[in-house]
Short mmCIF file of C-alpha atoms in Angstrom, two decimals:
data_model
loop_
_atom_site.label_atom_id
_atom_site.label_comp_id
_atom_site.label_asym_id
_atom_site.label_seq_id
_atom_site.Cartn_x
_atom_site.Cartn_y
_atom_site.Cartn_z
CA UNK A 358 0.05 0.04 0.04
CA UNK A 359 1.55 3.27 -1.10
CA UNK A 360 1.27 6.44 0.83
CA UNK A 361 -0.26 9.44 -0.61
CA UNK A 362 2.04 12.42 -1.48
CA UNK A 363 2.33 15.42 0.57
CA UNK A 364 1.47 18.75 -1.23
CA UNK A 365 1.66 22.47 -0.25
CA UNK A 366 -0.17 24.99 -2.31
CA UNK A 367 -0.55 22.46 -5.09
CA UNK A 368 3.12 21.62 -5.17
CA UNK A 369 4.40 18.25 -4.24
CA UNK A 370 6.63 18.53 -1.19
CA UNK A 371 7.27 14.87 -0.59
CA UNK A 372 6.38 12.08 -2.95
CA UNK A 373 4.49 8.90 -2.02
CA UNK A 374 7.53 6.80 -2.61
CA UNK A 375 9.59 9.04 -0.33
CA UNK A 376 6.95 8.55 2.43
CA UNK A 377 6.86 4.78 1.82
CA UNK A 378 10.78 4.76 2.17
CA UNK A 379 10.86 6.81 5.35
CA UNK A 380 8.05 4.75 7.04
CA UNK A 381 9.71 1.53 6.02
CA UNK A 382 13.08 2.67 7.51
CA UNK A 383 11.20 3.62 10.74
CA UNK A 384 9.51 0.19 10.80
CA UNK A 385 12.85 -1.48 10.41
CA UNK A 386 14.46 0.81 12.96
CA UNK A 387 11.81 0.15 15.64
CA UNK A 388 11.73 -3.54 15.06
CA UNK A 389 15.53 -3.58 15.41
CA UNK A 390 15.05 -1.88 18.81
CA UNK A 391 12.81 -4.70 20.06
CA UNK A 392 14.98 -7.28 18.55
CA UNK A 393 17.84 -6.12 20.73
CA UNK A 394 20.01 -4.57 18.15
CA UNK A 395 20.80 -1.62 20.41
CA UNK A 396 20.83 -3.04 23.78
CA UNK A 397 23.67 -5.57 23.50
CA UNK A 398 26.10 -5.88 26.42
CA UNK A 399 23.39 -4.87 29.01
CA UNK A 400 23.65 -8.27 30.59
CA UNK A 401 27.27 -7.76 31.47
CA UNK A 402 28.53 -6.51 34.82
CA UNK A 403 29.95 -3.27 33.15
CA UNK A 404 27.83 -0.63 31.56
CA UNK A 405 26.10 -1.56 28.28
CA UNK A 406 27.93 -0.69 25.07
CA UNK A 407 25.29 1.94 24.12
CA UNK A 408 24.67 4.21 27.13
CA UNK A 409 21.21 3.62 28.91
CA UNK A 410 20.19 7.29 28.27
CA UNK A 411 20.56 6.85 24.65
CA UNK A 412 18.42 3.66 24.75
CA UNK A 413 15.77 5.50 26.70
CA UNK A 414 15.75 8.31 24.17
CA UNK A 415 15.28 5.93 21.25
CA UNK A 416 12.45 4.01 23.25
CA UNK A 417 10.35 7.06 23.84
CA UNK A 418 11.16 8.88 20.63
CA UNK A 419 9.95 5.86 18.66
CA UNK A 420 7.02 5.34 21.04
CA UNK A 421 5.86 8.86 20.18
CA UNK A 422 6.47 8.43 16.61
CA UNK A 423 4.39 5.39 16.16
CA UNK A 424 1.61 7.00 18.20
CA UNK A 425 1.71 9.89 15.74
CA UNK A 426 1.78 7.72 12.71
CA UNK A 427 -1.27 5.78 13.93
CA UNK A 428 -3.16 8.97 14.66
CA UNK A 429 -2.63 10.20 11.15
CA UNK A 430 -4.52 7.21 9.77
CA UNK A 431 -7.34 6.87 12.33
CA UNK A 432 -9.62 4.97 10.06
CA UNK A 433 -7.17 2.36 8.96
CA UNK A 434 -5.78 2.12 12.61
CA UNK A 435 -9.33 1.56 13.99
CA UNK A 436 -10.39 -0.83 11.35
CA UNK A 437 -7.25 -3.03 11.88
CA UNK A 438 -7.53 -3.04 15.69
CA UNK A 439 -11.24 -4.12 15.51
CA UNK A 440 -10.70 -6.77 12.77
CA UNK A 441 -9.50 -9.35 15.31
CA UNK A 442 -11.47 -9.52 18.46
CA UNK A 443 -9.45 -12.45 19.82
CA UNK A 444 -6.17 -10.81 19.41
CA UNK A 445 -7.64 -7.66 20.84
CA UNK A 446 -8.76 -9.80 23.72
CA UNK A 447 -5.27 -11.05 24.68
CA UNK A 448 -3.87 -7.67 24.34
CA UNK A 449 -6.56 -6.18 26.54
CA UNK A 450 -6.28 -8.88 29.31
CA UNK A 451 -2.50 -8.40 29.51
CA UNK A 452 -2.73 -4.71 29.53
CA UNK A 453 -5.08 -4.81 32.66
CA UNK A 454 -3.14 -7.57 34.37
CA UNK A 455 -1.78 -5.02 36.88
CA UNK A 456 -5.33 -5.07 38.48
CA UNK A 457 -4.69 -8.50 39.83
CA UNK A 458 -0.87 -8.59 39.74
CA UNK A 459 1.18 -9.94 42.62
CA UNK A 460 3.32 -6.74 42.28
CA UNK A 461 1.33 -4.10 40.33
CA UNK A 462 4.10 -1.58 39.99
CA UNK A 463 6.30 -4.03 38.27
CA UNK A 464 3.46 -5.09 36.01
CA UNK A 465 2.52 -1.46 35.23
CA UNK A 466 6.05 -0.77 34.27
CA UNK A 467 6.35 -3.78 32.13
CA UNK A 468 3.11 -2.99 30.31
CA UNK A 469 3.94 0.69 29.79
CA UNK A 470 7.60 0.08 28.56
CA UNK A 471 7.36 -3.11 26.74
CA UNK A 472 3.88 -4.55 25.96
CA UNK A 473 2.02 -1.47 24.83
CA UNK A 474 4.83 -0.32 22.47
CA UNK A 475 5.09 -3.74 21.00
CA UNK A 476 1.27 -3.81 20.32
CA UNK A 477 1.27 -0.28 18.78
CA UNK A 478 4.18 -1.26 16.55
CA UNK A 479 2.29 -4.35 15.52
CA UNK A 480 -0.83 -2.44 14.78
CA UNK A 481 1.03 0.21 12.84
CA UNK A 482 2.82 -2.43 10.51
CA UNK A 483 -0.45 -4.45 10.07
CA UNK A 484 -2.46 -1.30 9.12
CA UNK A 485 0.22 0.38 6.99
CA UNK A 486 1.98 -2.25 4.97
CA UNK A 487 1.14 -5.23 2.70
CA UNK A 488 2.25 -8.66 3.38
CA UNK A 489 4.95 -8.33 0.74
CA UNK A 490 6.12 -5.31 2.44
CA UNK A 491 5.94 -6.87 5.74
CA UNK A 492 8.09 -9.87 4.72
CA UNK A 493 10.79 -7.50 3.30
CA UNK A 494 10.78 -5.53 6.44
CA UNK A 495 11.06 -8.56 8.70
CA UNK A 496 13.74 -10.18 6.48
CA UNK A 497 15.82 -6.93 6.72
CA UNK A 498 15.53 -6.85 10.54
CA UNK A 499 16.53 -10.65 10.66
CA UNK A 500 19.46 -10.20 8.58
CA UNK A 501 20.79 -6.94 10.15
CA UNK A 502 20.52 -8.44 13.71
CA UNK A 503 22.27 -11.71 12.41
CA UNK A 504 25.18 -9.71 10.84
CA UNK A 505 25.53 -7.51 13.85
CA UNK A 506 25.70 -10.48 16.00
CA UNK A 507 28.34 -12.26 13.93
CA UNK A 508 30.32 -8.84 13.98
CA UNK A 509 30.06 -8.60 17.77
CA UNK A 510 31.23 -12.26 18.23
CA UNK A 511 34.37 -11.65 15.94
CA UNK A 512 35.25 -8.09 16.78
CA UNK A 513 34.07 -7.92 20.37
CA UNK A 514 34.11 -11.48 21.69
CA UNK A 515 33.72 -10.16 25.30
CA UNK A 516 30.26 -8.98 24.22
CA UNK A 517 29.25 -11.27 21.52
CA UNK A 518 30.35 -14.60 23.23
CA UNK A 519 29.77 -16.28 26.49
CA UNK A 520 32.93 -15.54 28.63
CA UNK A 521 32.03 -17.54 31.63
CA UNK A 522 29.73 -20.36 32.82
CA UNK A 523 28.93 -23.69 31.03
CA UNK A 524 28.70 -22.00 27.69
CA UNK A 525 32.15 -20.38 27.38
CA UNK A 526 33.13 -19.52 23.77
CA UNK A 527 29.54 -20.03 22.43
CA UNK A 528 28.36 -17.17 20.29
CA UNK A 529 25.45 -15.17 21.55
CA UNK A 530 25.77 -11.90 19.52
CA UNK A 531 23.45 -9.16 20.63
CA UNK A 532 21.50 -11.58 22.81
CA UNK A 533 21.88 -12.42 26.41
CA UNK A 534 22.19 -16.27 25.71
CA UNK A 535 23.21 -18.58 23.01
CA UNK A 536 19.83 -20.12 22.48
CA UNK A 537 18.36 -16.84 21.57
CA UNK A 538 21.02 -16.27 19.04
CA UNK A 539 20.47 -19.85 17.79
CA UNK A 540 16.67 -19.18 17.52
CA UNK A 541 17.30 -16.00 15.55
CA UNK A 542 19.84 -17.66 13.17
CA UNK A 543 17.35 -20.54 12.55
CA UNK A 544 14.59 -18.08 11.69
CA UNK A 545 16.86 -16.00 9.47
CA UNK A 546 17.98 -19.17 7.72
CA UNK A 547 14.37 -20.10 6.98
CA UNK A 548 13.44 -16.66 5.68
CA UNK A 549 16.46 -16.58 3.52
CA UNK A 550 15.76 -19.96 2.11
CA UNK A 551 12.25 -18.98 1.20
CA UNK A 552 13.65 -15.66 -0.46
CA UNK A 553 16.26 -17.72 -2.44
CA UNK A 554 13.77 -20.17 -3.84
CA UNK A 555 10.23 -19.06 -3.60
CA UNK A 556 10.24 -15.22 -4.10
CA UNK A 557 8.88 -13.67 -7.37
CA UNK A 558 12.39 -12.78 -8.21
CA UNK A 559 14.62 -15.45 -6.75
CA UNK A 560 17.45 -13.85 -4.82
CA UNK A 561 20.31 -16.23 -5.07
CA UNK A 562 22.66 -13.97 -3.09
CA UNK A 563 20.47 -15.16 -0.05
CA UNK A 564 22.16 -18.59 -0.34
CA UNK A 565 25.45 -17.12 0.80
CA UNK A 566 23.84 -15.60 3.95
CA UNK A 567 21.96 -18.82 4.39
CA UNK A 568 25.18 -20.77 4.57
CA UNK A 569 26.37 -18.23 7.26
CA UNK A 570 23.28 -18.82 9.39
CA UNK A 571 23.96 -22.50 9.31
CA UNK A 572 27.60 -21.85 10.50
CA UNK A 573 26.24 -19.59 13.17
CA UNK A 574 23.95 -22.31 14.49
CA UNK A 575 27.01 -24.53 14.82
CA UNK A 576 29.03 -22.02 16.75
CA UNK A 577 26.12 -21.11 18.93
CA UNK A 578 26.19 -24.69 20.08
CA UNK A 579 22.43 -24.65 20.41
CA UNK A 580 21.29 -28.20 19.60
CA UNK A 581 17.60 -27.23 19.86
CA UNK A 582 17.94 -24.27 17.29
CA UNK A 583 19.94 -26.41 14.93
CA UNK A 584 17.33 -29.22 15.07
CA UNK A 585 14.38 -26.77 14.67
CA UNK A 586 16.10 -25.28 11.67
CA UNK A 587 16.17 -28.50 9.76
CA UNK A 588 12.47 -29.10 10.91
CA UNK A 589 11.57 -25.57 9.54
CA UNK A 590 13.34 -26.14 6.08
CA UNK A 591 11.44 -29.52 5.79
CA UNK A 592 8.21 -27.82 6.54
CA UNK A 593 8.93 -25.06 4.03
CA UNK A 594 9.45 -27.55 1.28
CA UNK A 595 6.44 -29.54 2.46
CA UNK A 596 4.00 -26.68 2.52
CA UNK A 597 5.22 -25.39 -0.80
CA UNK A 598 5.25 -28.50 -2.86
CA UNK A 599 2.55 -30.94 -1.40
CA UNK A 600 -0.03 -29.04 0.72
CA UNK A 601 -3.47 -28.67 -0.52
CA UNK A 602 -3.13 -30.51 -3.78
CA UNK A 603 -6.34 -32.39 -3.60
CA UNK A 604 -6.29 -36.10 -2.56
CA UNK A 605 -2.59 -36.26 -2.75
CA UNK A 606 -2.31 -33.77 -0.05
CA UNK A 607 -4.55 -35.81 2.20
CA UNK A 608 -2.36 -38.81 1.71
CA UNK A 609 0.81 -36.91 2.29
CA UNK A 610 -0.61 -35.04 5.28
CA UNK A 611 -1.58 -38.32 6.76
CA UNK A 612 1.82 -39.85 6.16
CA UNK A 613 3.47 -36.78 7.54
CA UNK A 614 1.46 -36.97 10.80
CA UNK A 615 2.01 -40.68 11.08
CA UNK A 616 5.84 -40.23 10.62
CA UNK A 617 5.84 -37.46 13.05
CA UNK A 618 3.85 -39.36 15.68
CA UNK A 619 6.03 -42.47 15.18
CA UNK A 620 9.15 -40.38 15.60
CA UNK A 621 8.17 -38.65 18.81
CA UNK A 622 6.81 -41.95 20.13
CA UNK A 623 10.26 -43.45 19.59
CA UNK A 624 11.98 -40.32 20.88
CA UNK A 625 10.06 -40.12 24.18
CA UNK A 626 9.92 -43.99 24.68
CA UNK A 627 13.82 -43.91 24.64
CA UNK A 628 14.30 -40.53 25.99
CA UNK A 629 17.06 -41.26 28.59
CA UNK A 630 18.93 -43.51 26.27
CA UNK A 631 19.02 -41.23 23.35
CA UNK A 632 20.17 -38.25 25.30
CA UNK A 633 22.73 -40.33 27.14
CA UNK A 634 23.97 -41.53 23.86
CA UNK A 635 24.63 -37.95 22.87
CA UNK A 636 26.04 -37.01 26.25
CA UNK A 637 23.04 -34.80 26.92
CA UNK A 638 21.24 -34.20 30.28
CA UNK A 639 17.96 -36.21 30.40
CA UNK A 640 16.29 -33.39 32.13
CA UNK A 641 17.20 -31.06 29.21
CA UNK A 642 19.25 -28.78 31.35
CA UNK A 643 16.76 -29.09 34.19
CA UNK A 644 13.93 -27.84 31.90
CA UNK A 645 11.64 -30.90 32.76
CA UNK A 646 12.18 -30.23 36.48
CA UNK A 647 11.19 -26.46 35.88
CA UNK A 648 8.07 -27.51 33.84
CA UNK A 649 6.98 -30.04 36.51
CA UNK A 650 7.19 -27.47 39.34
CA UNK A 651 5.56 -24.72 37.19
CA UNK A 652 2.69 -26.94 36.21
CA UNK A 653 1.95 -28.75 39.46
CA UNK A 654 2.78 -26.08 42.07
CA UNK A 655 2.82 -22.71 40.57
CA UNK A 656 0.13 -22.28 37.97
CA UNK A 657 -2.56 -23.78 40.43
CA UNK A 658 -1.73 -20.77 42.62
CA UNK A 659 -3.48 -18.48 40.13
CA UNK A 660 -4.79 -20.49 37.32
CA UNK A 661 -7.43 -18.22 35.69
CA UNK A 662 -5.80 -14.83 35.24
CA UNK A 663 -2.14 -15.61 36.29
CA UNK A 664 0.10 -13.36 38.41
CA UNK A 665 0.23 -10.31 36.15
CA UNK A 666 2.74 -9.73 33.28
CA UNK A 667 6.45 -9.80 34.19
CA UNK A 668 6.05 -10.50 37.80
CA UNK A 669 6.49 -14.19 38.54
CA UNK A 670 10.19 -14.85 37.98
CA UNK A 671 11.28 -11.68 39.67
CA UNK A 672 9.28 -12.39 42.89
CA UNK A 673 11.16 -14.15 45.56
CA UNK A 674 7.86 -15.22 47.15
CA UNK A 675 6.68 -16.86 43.95
CA UNK A 676 9.81 -18.76 42.98
CA UNK A 677 10.37 -20.73 46.09
CA UNK A 678 11.14 -24.18 45.63
CA UNK A 679 13.10 -24.00 42.47
CA UNK A 680 16.53 -23.94 44.22
CA UNK A 681 15.88 -27.33 45.86
CA UNK A 682 13.79 -28.96 43.09
CA UNK A 683 15.45 -27.61 39.88
CA UNK A 684 18.80 -26.60 41.47
CA UNK A 685 18.45 -22.83 40.69
CA UNK A 686 15.80 -20.16 40.10
CA UNK A 687 15.59 -19.83 36.28
CA UNK A 688 15.04 -16.40 34.46
CA UNK A 689 11.92 -17.95 32.80
CA UNK A 690 10.14 -21.26 32.41
CA UNK A 691 12.00 -22.29 29.14
CA UNK A 692 8.57 -22.61 27.60
CA UNK A 693 6.73 -19.72 26.21
CA UNK A 694 3.27 -21.22 26.74
CA UNK A 695 3.97 -21.73 30.50
CA UNK A 696 5.32 -18.19 30.86
CA UNK A 697 2.13 -16.90 29.16
CA UNK A 698 -0.06 -18.81 31.45
CA UNK A 699 1.85 -17.59 34.54
CA UNK A 700 1.27 -14.01 33.25
CA UNK A 701 -2.35 -14.10 32.24
CA UNK A 702 -3.67 -17.45 33.25
CA UNK A 703 -5.71 -19.96 31.25
CA UNK A 704 -8.21 -17.20 30.28
CA UNK A 705 -5.59 -15.15 28.48
CA UNK A 706 -3.83 -18.27 27.12
CA UNK A 707 -7.24 -19.21 25.60
CA UNK A 708 -7.44 -16.01 23.77
CA UNK A 709 -3.75 -16.67 22.52
CA UNK A 710 -4.72 -20.18 21.30
CA UNK A 711 -7.75 -19.03 19.45
CA UNK A 712 -5.97 -16.19 17.88
CA UNK A 713 -3.14 -18.55 16.73
CA UNK A 714 -5.33 -21.16 15.32
CA UNK A 715 -7.56 -18.63 13.40
CA UNK A 716 -4.42 -16.97 12.05
CA UNK A 717 -2.86 -20.37 11.10
CA UNK A 718 -6.00 -21.37 9.19
CA UNK A 719 -5.88 -18.04 7.25
CA UNK A 720 -2.28 -18.42 6.69
CA UNK A 721 -2.81 -21.93 5.24
CA UNK A 722 -5.58 -20.74 2.84
CA UNK A 723 -3.39 -17.91 1.82
CA UNK A 724 -0.46 -20.25 1.12
CA UNK A 725 -2.64 -22.45 -1.00
CA UNK A 726 -3.79 -19.36 -3.18
CA UNK A 727 -0.48 -17.67 -3.54
CA UNK A 728 2.75 -19.60 -3.68
CA UNK A 729 5.19 -16.90 -3.38
CA UNK A 730 7.63 -16.41 -0.33
CA UNK A 731 5.78 -13.49 1.23
CA UNK A 732 2.52 -15.48 1.29
CA UNK A 733 4.20 -18.71 2.46
CA UNK A 734 5.92 -16.94 5.29
CA UNK A 735 3.10 -16.45 7.63
CA UNK A 736 2.39 -20.21 7.80
CA UNK A 737 5.95 -21.07 8.40
CA UNK A 738 6.46 -18.40 11.08
CA UNK A 739 3.31 -19.57 12.93
CA UNK A 740 4.65 -23.07 12.83
CA UNK A 741 8.07 -22.32 14.10
CA UNK A 742 6.52 -20.07 16.72
CA UNK A 743 5.10 -23.22 18.36
CA UNK A 744 8.24 -25.17 17.95
CA UNK A 745 10.50 -22.48 19.39
CA UNK A 746 8.40 -21.88 22.41
CA UNK A 747 8.37 -25.51 23.43
CA UNK A 748 11.90 -25.30 24.82
CA UNK A 749 12.47 -21.54 25.18
CA UNK A 750 10.35 -18.50 26.05
CA UNK A 751 9.77 -16.26 22.97
CA UNK A 752 6.17 -15.14 23.29
CA UNK A 753 5.17 -12.13 25.40
CA UNK A 754 8.08 -12.28 27.79
CA UNK A 755 10.02 -8.93 28.04
CA UNK A 756 10.40 -7.40 24.44
CA UNK A 757 10.50 -9.93 21.68
CA UNK A 758 10.38 -9.81 17.85
CA UNK A 759 8.35 -13.00 17.71
CA UNK A 760 5.42 -11.62 19.64
CA UNK A 761 5.43 -8.50 17.50
CA UNK A 762 5.35 -10.61 14.20
CA UNK A 763 2.65 -12.73 15.54
CA UNK A 764 0.33 -9.88 16.37
CA UNK A 765 1.16 -8.30 13.02
CA UNK A 766 0.04 -11.43 11.31
CA UNK A 767 -3.06 -11.88 13.50
CA UNK A 768 -4.37 -8.57 12.29
CA UNK A 769 -2.84 -8.63 8.72
CA UNK A 770 -4.64 -11.82 7.82
CA UNK A 771 -8.10 -10.93 8.78
CA UNK A 772 -10.29 -10.77 5.76
CA UNK A 773 -11.08 -7.00 6.01
CA UNK A 774 -7.51 -5.93 6.55
CA UNK A 775 -6.12 -8.29 3.87
CA UNK A 776 -8.65 -7.25 1.28
CA UNK A 777 -8.08 -3.56 1.88
CA UNK A 778 -4.48 -4.05 0.71
CA UNK A 779 -4.82 -6.75 -1.91
#
């Protein structure tokens, strides 16, 4: 969707293409902020590489800019916001979770500084850009953060690599932990694979960066991300070549499910033996211990509405028992769905599930109608979102690019919004 030109006394001051370019740059810039491109090094004992006052200035300047841009297009903004009641429901429940929060001041701070800005940016991108434009914007963000991470790991190893603890030497780039870098590299790899093979004009240069992403997965030493990248590539080929082709798709789909179920049956039946063979911890670095305690002891404490956004893992009174049961107090549940339930309970989680399912169905229909990368991307992203959040927490915890993209797609794929840009 192209912007209208800006005129003064009948003379064109700024053309529509110039406005489009400026808004695209702003969208990329603000997404980079939430992806962590400017906050690297903040997890270190020393001061972050980019001073905190500058980060704060970027945060609130971009915050004000996105509010202004939304207000300049009130009709499109309102139409987009009201197009998906379920997505709006999870946004609303999270935004008022301070009312029942275990620590209201922490929740209000989290909502004001993190959650609302992410929602406003999602709403802006969904209402302003087409799916093709969104795919390009997201791809630029993924590639820039990936290249920045590689540069940090090479040029500033004290920042871009783990320098202590069990992961010494592993690359983490702009992120706080190697698994985050691995997940980002895997998502970038999948997007580049789609660009190289399924775009209207195939971009073969993307294959070079794709190889770089694979190498980055190896040096990040994130086995989960490496495995899921192969799963993602397999799903990409499967969705593109075989899905929704009449009876053959039904057969292939059934075979795929059968093979998948058989694989996971063998995997879980021989869980300990397989992990011992690869010299891995059968508890998946105490993940299963954390999940057991969260499911059986913590969620029942506030099952319907949760403890409020961003409160649980920073509250000493709520995390009792983890030291003795899971050997330490983790920063999160290592599962995005469990963290979402801890924040907004089963009521909020139900809104998320319905939103995800409806968006997934719409993405599947779109991928059938149009085979280009930009229209296949939503289906792949929604699939990988589930897989990534099985072993890590990439949903609505803190600021995350994945949550923003999810909300963008939830609004963009509604019939009214999609038809208005088609």
